[in-house]
mmCIF file of C-alpha atoms in Angstrom:
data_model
loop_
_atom_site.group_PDB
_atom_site.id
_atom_site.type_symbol
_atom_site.label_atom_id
_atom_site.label_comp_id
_atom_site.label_asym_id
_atom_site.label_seq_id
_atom_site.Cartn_x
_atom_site.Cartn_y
_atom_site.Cartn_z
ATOM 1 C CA UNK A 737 15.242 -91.714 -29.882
ATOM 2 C CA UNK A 738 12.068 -93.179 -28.238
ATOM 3 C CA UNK A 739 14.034 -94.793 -25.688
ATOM 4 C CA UNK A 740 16.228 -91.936 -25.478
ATOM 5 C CA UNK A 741 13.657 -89.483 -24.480
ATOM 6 C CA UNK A 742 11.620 -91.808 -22.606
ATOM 7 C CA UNK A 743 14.080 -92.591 -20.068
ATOM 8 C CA UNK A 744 14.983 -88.384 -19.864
ATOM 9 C CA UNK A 745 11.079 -88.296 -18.851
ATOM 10 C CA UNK A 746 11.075 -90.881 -16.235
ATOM 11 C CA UNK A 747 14.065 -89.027 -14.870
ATOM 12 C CA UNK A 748 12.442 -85.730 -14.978
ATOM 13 C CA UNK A 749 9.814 -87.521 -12.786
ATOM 14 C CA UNK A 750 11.362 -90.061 -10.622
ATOM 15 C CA UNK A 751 14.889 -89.578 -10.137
ATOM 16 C CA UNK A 752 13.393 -87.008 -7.146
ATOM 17 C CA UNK A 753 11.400 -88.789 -6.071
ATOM 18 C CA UNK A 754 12.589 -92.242 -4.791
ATOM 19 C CA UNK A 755 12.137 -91.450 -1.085
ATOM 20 C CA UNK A 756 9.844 -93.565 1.287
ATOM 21 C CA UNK A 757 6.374 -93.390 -0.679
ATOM 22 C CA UNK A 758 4.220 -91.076 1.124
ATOM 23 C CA UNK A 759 0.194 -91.570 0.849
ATOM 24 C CA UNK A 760 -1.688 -88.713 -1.039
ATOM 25 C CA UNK A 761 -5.233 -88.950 -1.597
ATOM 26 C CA UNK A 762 -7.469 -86.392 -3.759
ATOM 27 C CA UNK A 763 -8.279 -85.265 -7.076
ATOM 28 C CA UNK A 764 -4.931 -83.897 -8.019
ATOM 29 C CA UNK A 765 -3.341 -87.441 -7.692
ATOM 30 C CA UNK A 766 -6.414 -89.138 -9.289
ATOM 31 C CA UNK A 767 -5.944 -86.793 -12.017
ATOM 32 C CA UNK A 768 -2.288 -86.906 -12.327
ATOM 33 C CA UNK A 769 -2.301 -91.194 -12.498
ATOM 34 C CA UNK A 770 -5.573 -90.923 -14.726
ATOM 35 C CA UNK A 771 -4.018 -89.022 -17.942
ATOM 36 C CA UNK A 772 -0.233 -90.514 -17.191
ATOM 37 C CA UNK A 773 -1.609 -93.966 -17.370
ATOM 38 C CA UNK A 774 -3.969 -93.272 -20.594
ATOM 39 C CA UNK A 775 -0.974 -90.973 -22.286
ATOM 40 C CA UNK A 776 -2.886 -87.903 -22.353
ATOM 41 C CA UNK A 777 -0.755 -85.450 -20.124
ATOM 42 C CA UNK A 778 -1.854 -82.351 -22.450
ATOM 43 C CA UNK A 779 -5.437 -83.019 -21.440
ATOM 44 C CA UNK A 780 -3.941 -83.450 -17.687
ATOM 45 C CA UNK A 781 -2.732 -80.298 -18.333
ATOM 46 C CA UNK A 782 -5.846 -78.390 -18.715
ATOM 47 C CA UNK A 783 -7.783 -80.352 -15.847
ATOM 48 C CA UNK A 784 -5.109 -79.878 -13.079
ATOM 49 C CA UNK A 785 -5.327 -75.918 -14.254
ATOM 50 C CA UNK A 786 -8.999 -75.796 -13.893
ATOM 51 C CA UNK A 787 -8.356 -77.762 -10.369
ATOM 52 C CA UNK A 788 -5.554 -75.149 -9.490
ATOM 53 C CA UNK A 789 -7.610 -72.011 -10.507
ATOM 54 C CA UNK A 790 -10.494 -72.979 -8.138
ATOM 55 C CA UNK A 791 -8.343 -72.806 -4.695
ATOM 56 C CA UNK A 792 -5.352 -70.801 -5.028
ATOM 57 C CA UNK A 793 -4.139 -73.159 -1.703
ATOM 58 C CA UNK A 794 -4.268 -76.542 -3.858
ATOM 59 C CA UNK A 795 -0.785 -76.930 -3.646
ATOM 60 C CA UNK A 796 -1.255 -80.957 -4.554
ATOM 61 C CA UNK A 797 -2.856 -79.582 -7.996
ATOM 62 C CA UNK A 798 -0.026 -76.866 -8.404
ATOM 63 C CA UNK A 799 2.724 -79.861 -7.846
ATOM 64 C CA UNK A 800 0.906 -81.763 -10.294
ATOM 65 C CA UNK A 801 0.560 -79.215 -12.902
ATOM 66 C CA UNK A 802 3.963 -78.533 -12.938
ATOM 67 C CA UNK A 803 4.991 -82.526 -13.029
ATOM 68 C CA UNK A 804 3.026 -82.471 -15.673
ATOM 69 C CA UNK A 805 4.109 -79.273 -17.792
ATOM 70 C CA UNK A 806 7.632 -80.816 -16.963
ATOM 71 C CA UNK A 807 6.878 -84.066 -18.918
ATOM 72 C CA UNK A 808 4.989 -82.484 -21.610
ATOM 73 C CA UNK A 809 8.018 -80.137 -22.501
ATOM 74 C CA UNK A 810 9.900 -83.217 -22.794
ATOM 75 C CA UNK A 811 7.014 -84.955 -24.982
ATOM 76 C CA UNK A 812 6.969 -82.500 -27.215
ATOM 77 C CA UNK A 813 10.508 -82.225 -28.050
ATOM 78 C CA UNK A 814 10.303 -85.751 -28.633
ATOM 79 C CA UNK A 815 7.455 -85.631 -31.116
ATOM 80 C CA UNK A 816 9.493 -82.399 -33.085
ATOM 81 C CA UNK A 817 13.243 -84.502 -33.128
ATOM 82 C CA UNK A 818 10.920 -87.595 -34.196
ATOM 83 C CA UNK A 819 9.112 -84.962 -36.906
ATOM 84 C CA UNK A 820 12.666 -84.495 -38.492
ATOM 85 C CA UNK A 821 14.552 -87.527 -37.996
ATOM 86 C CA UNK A 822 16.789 -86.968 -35.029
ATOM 87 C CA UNK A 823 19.322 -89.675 -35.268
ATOM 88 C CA UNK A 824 17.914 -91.820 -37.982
ATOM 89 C CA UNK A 825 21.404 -92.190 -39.692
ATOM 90 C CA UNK A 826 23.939 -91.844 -36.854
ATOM 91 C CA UNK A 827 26.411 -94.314 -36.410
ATOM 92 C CA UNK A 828 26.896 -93.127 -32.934
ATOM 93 C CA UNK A 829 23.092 -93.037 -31.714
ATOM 94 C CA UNK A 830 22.721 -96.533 -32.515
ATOM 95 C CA UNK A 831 25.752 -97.104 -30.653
ATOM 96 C CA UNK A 832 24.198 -95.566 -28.181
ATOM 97 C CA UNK A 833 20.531 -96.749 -28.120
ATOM 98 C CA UNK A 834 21.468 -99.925 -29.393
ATOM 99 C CA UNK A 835 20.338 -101.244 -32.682
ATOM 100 C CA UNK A 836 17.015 -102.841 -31.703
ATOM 101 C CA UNK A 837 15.920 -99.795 -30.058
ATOM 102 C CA UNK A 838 16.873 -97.366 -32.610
ATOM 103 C CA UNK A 839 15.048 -99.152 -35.570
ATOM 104 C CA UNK A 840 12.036 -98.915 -33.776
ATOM 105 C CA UNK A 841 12.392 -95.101 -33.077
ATOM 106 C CA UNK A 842 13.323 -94.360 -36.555
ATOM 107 C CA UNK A 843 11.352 -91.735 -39.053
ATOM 108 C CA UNK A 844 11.347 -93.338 -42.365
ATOM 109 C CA UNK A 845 9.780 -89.942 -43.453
ATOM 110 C CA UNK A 846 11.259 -87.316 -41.721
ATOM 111 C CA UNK A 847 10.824 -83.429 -42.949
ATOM 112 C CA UNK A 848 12.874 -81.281 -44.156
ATOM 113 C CA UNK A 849 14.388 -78.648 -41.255
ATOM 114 C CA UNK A 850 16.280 -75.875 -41.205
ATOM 115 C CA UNK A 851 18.700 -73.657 -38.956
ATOM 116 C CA UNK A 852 16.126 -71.737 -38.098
ATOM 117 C CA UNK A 853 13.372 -74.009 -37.364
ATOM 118 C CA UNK A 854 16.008 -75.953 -34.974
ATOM 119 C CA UNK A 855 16.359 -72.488 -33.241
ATOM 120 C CA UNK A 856 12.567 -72.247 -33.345
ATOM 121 C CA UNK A 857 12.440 -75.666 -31.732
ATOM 122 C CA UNK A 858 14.831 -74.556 -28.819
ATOM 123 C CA UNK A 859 12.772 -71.822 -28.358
ATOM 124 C CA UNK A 860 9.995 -73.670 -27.906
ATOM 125 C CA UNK A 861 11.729 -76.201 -25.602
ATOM 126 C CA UNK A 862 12.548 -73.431 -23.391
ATOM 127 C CA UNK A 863 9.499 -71.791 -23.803
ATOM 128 C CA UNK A 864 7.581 -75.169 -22.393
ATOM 129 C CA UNK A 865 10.185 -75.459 -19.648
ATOM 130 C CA UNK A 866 9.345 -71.948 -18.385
ATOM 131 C CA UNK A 867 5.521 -72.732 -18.195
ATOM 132 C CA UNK A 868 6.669 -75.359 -16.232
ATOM 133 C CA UNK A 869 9.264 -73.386 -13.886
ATOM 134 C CA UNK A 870 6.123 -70.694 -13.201
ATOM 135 C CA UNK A 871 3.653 -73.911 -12.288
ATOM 136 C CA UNK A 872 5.871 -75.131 -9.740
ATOM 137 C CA UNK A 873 6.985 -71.530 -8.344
ATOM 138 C CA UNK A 874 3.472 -71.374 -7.264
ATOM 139 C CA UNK A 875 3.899 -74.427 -4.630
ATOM 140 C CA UNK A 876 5.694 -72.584 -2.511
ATOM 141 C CA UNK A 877 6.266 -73.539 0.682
ATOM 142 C CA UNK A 878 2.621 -75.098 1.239
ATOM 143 C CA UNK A 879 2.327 -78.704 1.796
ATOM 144 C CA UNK A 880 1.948 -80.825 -0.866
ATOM 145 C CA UNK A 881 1.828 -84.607 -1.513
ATOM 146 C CA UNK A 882 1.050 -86.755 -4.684
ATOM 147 C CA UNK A 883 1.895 -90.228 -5.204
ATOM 148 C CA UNK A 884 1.657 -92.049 -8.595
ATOM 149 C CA UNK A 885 2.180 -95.411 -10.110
ATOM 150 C CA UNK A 886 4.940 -94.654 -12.955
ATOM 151 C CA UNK A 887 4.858 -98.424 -13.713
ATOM 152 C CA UNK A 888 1.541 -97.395 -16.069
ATOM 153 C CA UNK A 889 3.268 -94.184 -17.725
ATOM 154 C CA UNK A 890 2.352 -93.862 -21.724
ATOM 155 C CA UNK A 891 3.731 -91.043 -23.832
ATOM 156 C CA UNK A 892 3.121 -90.277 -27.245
ATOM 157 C CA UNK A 893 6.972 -89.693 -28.272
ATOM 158 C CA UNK A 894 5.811 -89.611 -32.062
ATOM 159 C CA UNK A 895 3.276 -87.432 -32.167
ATOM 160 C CA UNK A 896 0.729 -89.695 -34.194
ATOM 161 C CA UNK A 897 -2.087 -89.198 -31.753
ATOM 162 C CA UNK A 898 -1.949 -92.770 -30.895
ATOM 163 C CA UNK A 899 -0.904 -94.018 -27.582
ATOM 164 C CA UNK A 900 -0.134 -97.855 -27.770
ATOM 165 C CA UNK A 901 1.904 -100.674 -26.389
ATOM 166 C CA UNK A 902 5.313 -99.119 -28.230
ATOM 167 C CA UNK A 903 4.016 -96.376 -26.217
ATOM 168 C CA UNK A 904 4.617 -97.283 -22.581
ATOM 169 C CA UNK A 905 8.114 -96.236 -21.163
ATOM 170 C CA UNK A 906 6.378 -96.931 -17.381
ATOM 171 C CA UNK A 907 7.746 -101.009 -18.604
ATOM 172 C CA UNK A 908 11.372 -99.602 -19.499
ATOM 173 C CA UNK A 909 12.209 -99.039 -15.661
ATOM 174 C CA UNK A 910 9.680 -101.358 -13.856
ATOM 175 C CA UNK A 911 10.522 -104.510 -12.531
ATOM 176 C CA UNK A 912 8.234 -107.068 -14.165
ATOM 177 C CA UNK A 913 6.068 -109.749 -12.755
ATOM 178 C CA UNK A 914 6.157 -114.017 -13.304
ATOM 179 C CA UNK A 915 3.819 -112.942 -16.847
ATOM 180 C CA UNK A 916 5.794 -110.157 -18.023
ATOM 181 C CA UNK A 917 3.361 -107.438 -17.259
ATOM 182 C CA UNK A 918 4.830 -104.600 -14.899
ATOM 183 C CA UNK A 919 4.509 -104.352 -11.131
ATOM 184 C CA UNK A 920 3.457 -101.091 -9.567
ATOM 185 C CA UNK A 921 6.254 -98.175 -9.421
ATOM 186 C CA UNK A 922 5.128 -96.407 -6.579
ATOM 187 C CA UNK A 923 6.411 -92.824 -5.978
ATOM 188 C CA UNK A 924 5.711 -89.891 -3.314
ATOM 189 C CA UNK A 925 5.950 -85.939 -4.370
ATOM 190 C CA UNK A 926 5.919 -83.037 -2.084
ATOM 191 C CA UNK A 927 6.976 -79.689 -1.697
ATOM 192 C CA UNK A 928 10.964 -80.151 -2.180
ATOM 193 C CA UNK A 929 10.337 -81.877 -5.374
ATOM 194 C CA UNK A 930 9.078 -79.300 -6.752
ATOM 195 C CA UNK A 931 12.276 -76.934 -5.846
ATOM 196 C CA UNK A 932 14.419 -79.705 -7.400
ATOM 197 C CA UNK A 933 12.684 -79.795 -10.383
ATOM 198 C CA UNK A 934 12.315 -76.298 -10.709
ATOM 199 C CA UNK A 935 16.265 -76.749 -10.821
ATOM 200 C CA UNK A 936 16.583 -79.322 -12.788
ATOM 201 C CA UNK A 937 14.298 -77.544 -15.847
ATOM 202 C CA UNK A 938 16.387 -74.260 -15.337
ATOM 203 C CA UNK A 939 19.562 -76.080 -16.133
ATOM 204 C CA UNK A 940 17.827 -77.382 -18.969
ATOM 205 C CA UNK A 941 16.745 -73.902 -20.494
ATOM 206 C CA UNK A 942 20.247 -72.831 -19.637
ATOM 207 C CA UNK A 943 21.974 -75.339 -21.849
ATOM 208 C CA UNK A 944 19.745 -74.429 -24.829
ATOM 209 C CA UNK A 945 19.828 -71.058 -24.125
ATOM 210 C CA UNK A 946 23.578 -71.078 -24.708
ATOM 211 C CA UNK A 947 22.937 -72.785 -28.116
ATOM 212 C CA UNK A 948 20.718 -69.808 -28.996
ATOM 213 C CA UNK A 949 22.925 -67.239 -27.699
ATOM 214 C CA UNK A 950 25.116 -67.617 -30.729
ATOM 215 C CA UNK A 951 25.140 -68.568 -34.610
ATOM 216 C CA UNK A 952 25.944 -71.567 -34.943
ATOM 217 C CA UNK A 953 24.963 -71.576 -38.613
ATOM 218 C CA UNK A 954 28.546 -72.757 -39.452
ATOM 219 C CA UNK A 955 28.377 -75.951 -37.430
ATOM 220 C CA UNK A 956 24.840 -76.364 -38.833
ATOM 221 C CA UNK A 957 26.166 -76.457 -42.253
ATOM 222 C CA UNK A 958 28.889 -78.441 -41.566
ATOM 223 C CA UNK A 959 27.569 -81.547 -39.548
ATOM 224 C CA UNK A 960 24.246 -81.515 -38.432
ATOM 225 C CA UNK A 961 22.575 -83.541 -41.706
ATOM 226 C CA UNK A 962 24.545 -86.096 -39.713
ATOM 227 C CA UNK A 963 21.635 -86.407 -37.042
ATOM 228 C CA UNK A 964 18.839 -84.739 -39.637
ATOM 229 C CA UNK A 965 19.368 -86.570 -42.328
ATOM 230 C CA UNK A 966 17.276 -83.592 -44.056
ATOM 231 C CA UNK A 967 18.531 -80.720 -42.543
ATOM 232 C CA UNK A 968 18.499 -77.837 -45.574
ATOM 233 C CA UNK A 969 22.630 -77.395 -45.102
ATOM 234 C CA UNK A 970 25.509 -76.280 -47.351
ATOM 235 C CA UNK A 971 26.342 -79.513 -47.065
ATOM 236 C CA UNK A 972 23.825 -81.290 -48.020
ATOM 237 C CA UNK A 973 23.440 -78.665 -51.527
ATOM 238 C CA UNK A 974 27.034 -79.571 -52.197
ATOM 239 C CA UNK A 975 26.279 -83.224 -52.141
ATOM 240 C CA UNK A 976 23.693 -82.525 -54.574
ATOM 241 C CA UNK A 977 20.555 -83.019 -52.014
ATOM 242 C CA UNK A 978 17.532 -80.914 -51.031
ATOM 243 C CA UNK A 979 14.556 -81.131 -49.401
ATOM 244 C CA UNK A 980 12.508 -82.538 -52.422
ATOM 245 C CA UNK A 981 14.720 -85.327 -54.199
ATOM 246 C CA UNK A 982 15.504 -86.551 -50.364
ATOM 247 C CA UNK A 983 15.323 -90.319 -50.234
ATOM 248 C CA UNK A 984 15.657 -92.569 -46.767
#
């Protein structure tokens, strides 16, 4: 899952932004590289805010506020499928992230969810995404530039509060140097990026919108302890499992 949600980040925030680099100087971009690079984006958060509130013209602090309420939706659906085990017995999503990849990312621990806490975490995954969409509404059309090194990007996909070496998906898509250590990813942001990205995190509430605008209690019940392996289910009282007597 780390993997898995790493590489949805990077795409959140370089797939749009692979054009000729574009220099950017100022505090917005020293910001912006300053928390992605020491895996604090929530505390980038609240500084490219205070940055934002203090000219309603910074358009390079509105860009990056929005990058970075983009990433941190993304984080923190990470940290909640990591809280409950997302994937931790699927056949398929080791298939998928490979076997290496997915023992690593694995809760040995996981918590007990529900069908309506899953609900409550779409909510929440939309609600993020919306904070986001409003950041990046306020760029306009005003100029803006940032450019970052994404080579140095940490996130903390687990939620312990520690940011380490498992912790740096800038290596999963930089190229890497003669002693292993990766070289500089550098990309330019302006105004149209933040119109495509507005896009791209609308189709994203969209999709789990649609979840929510239905019950799908049944389906719940019937399949979903396959990626939770302890999601409260029908099916998992009828095997004889519940939250308490749950063993990995």
């Amino acid at each position: 899952m780390r993997k898995f949600i790493s590489l949805i980040i990077v795409a959140s925030l370089s797939s749009f932004g692979l054009s000729a680099p574009v220099r950017a100087e100022g505090a917005a971009t020293e910001l912006l590289q300053k928390y992605l690079a020491n895996g604090r984006i929530g505390e980038a958060d609240e500084q490219l805010l205070s940055l934002a509130s203090q000219a309603t013209d910074n358009a390079d602090a509105q860009l990056g506020l929005g990058l970075v309420r983009s990433a941190r939706a993304f984080e923190k659906l990470s940290q909640s499928l990591y809280r409950y085990g997302f994937g931790s017995k699927s056949d398929g999503y080791e298939m998928f992230l490979g076997r290496v990849p997915s023992e690593v990312a694995k809760n040995h621990d996981p918590e007990p969810i529900t069908y309506e806490q899953f609900r409550d975490l779409l909510a929440t995954f939309i609600a993020d995404l919306d904070v986001a969409d409003k950041a990046l509404t306020a760029v306009g059309a005003k100029p803006a530039k940032l450019e970052v090194d994404l080579s140095v990007a940490r996130f903390d996909w687990n939620g312990d509060g520690n940011v380490g070496s498992e912790d740096h998906i800038g290596s999963i898509f930089s190229d890497k140097d003669e002693s292993g250590e990766a070289v500089p990813f550098i990309v330019g942001f302006d105004s149209a990026d933040a119109k495509w990205l507005q896009g791209y995190d609308n189709l994203l509430m969209a999709v789990a919108k649609a979840w929510l605008s239905h019950d799908f209690s049944e389906s719940w019940n019937g399949s979903f302890s396959v990626v939770f392996p302890r999601a409260v289910s029908t099916m998992s009282q009828a095997n004889g499992k519940n939250a308490e007597d749950y063993t990995m």
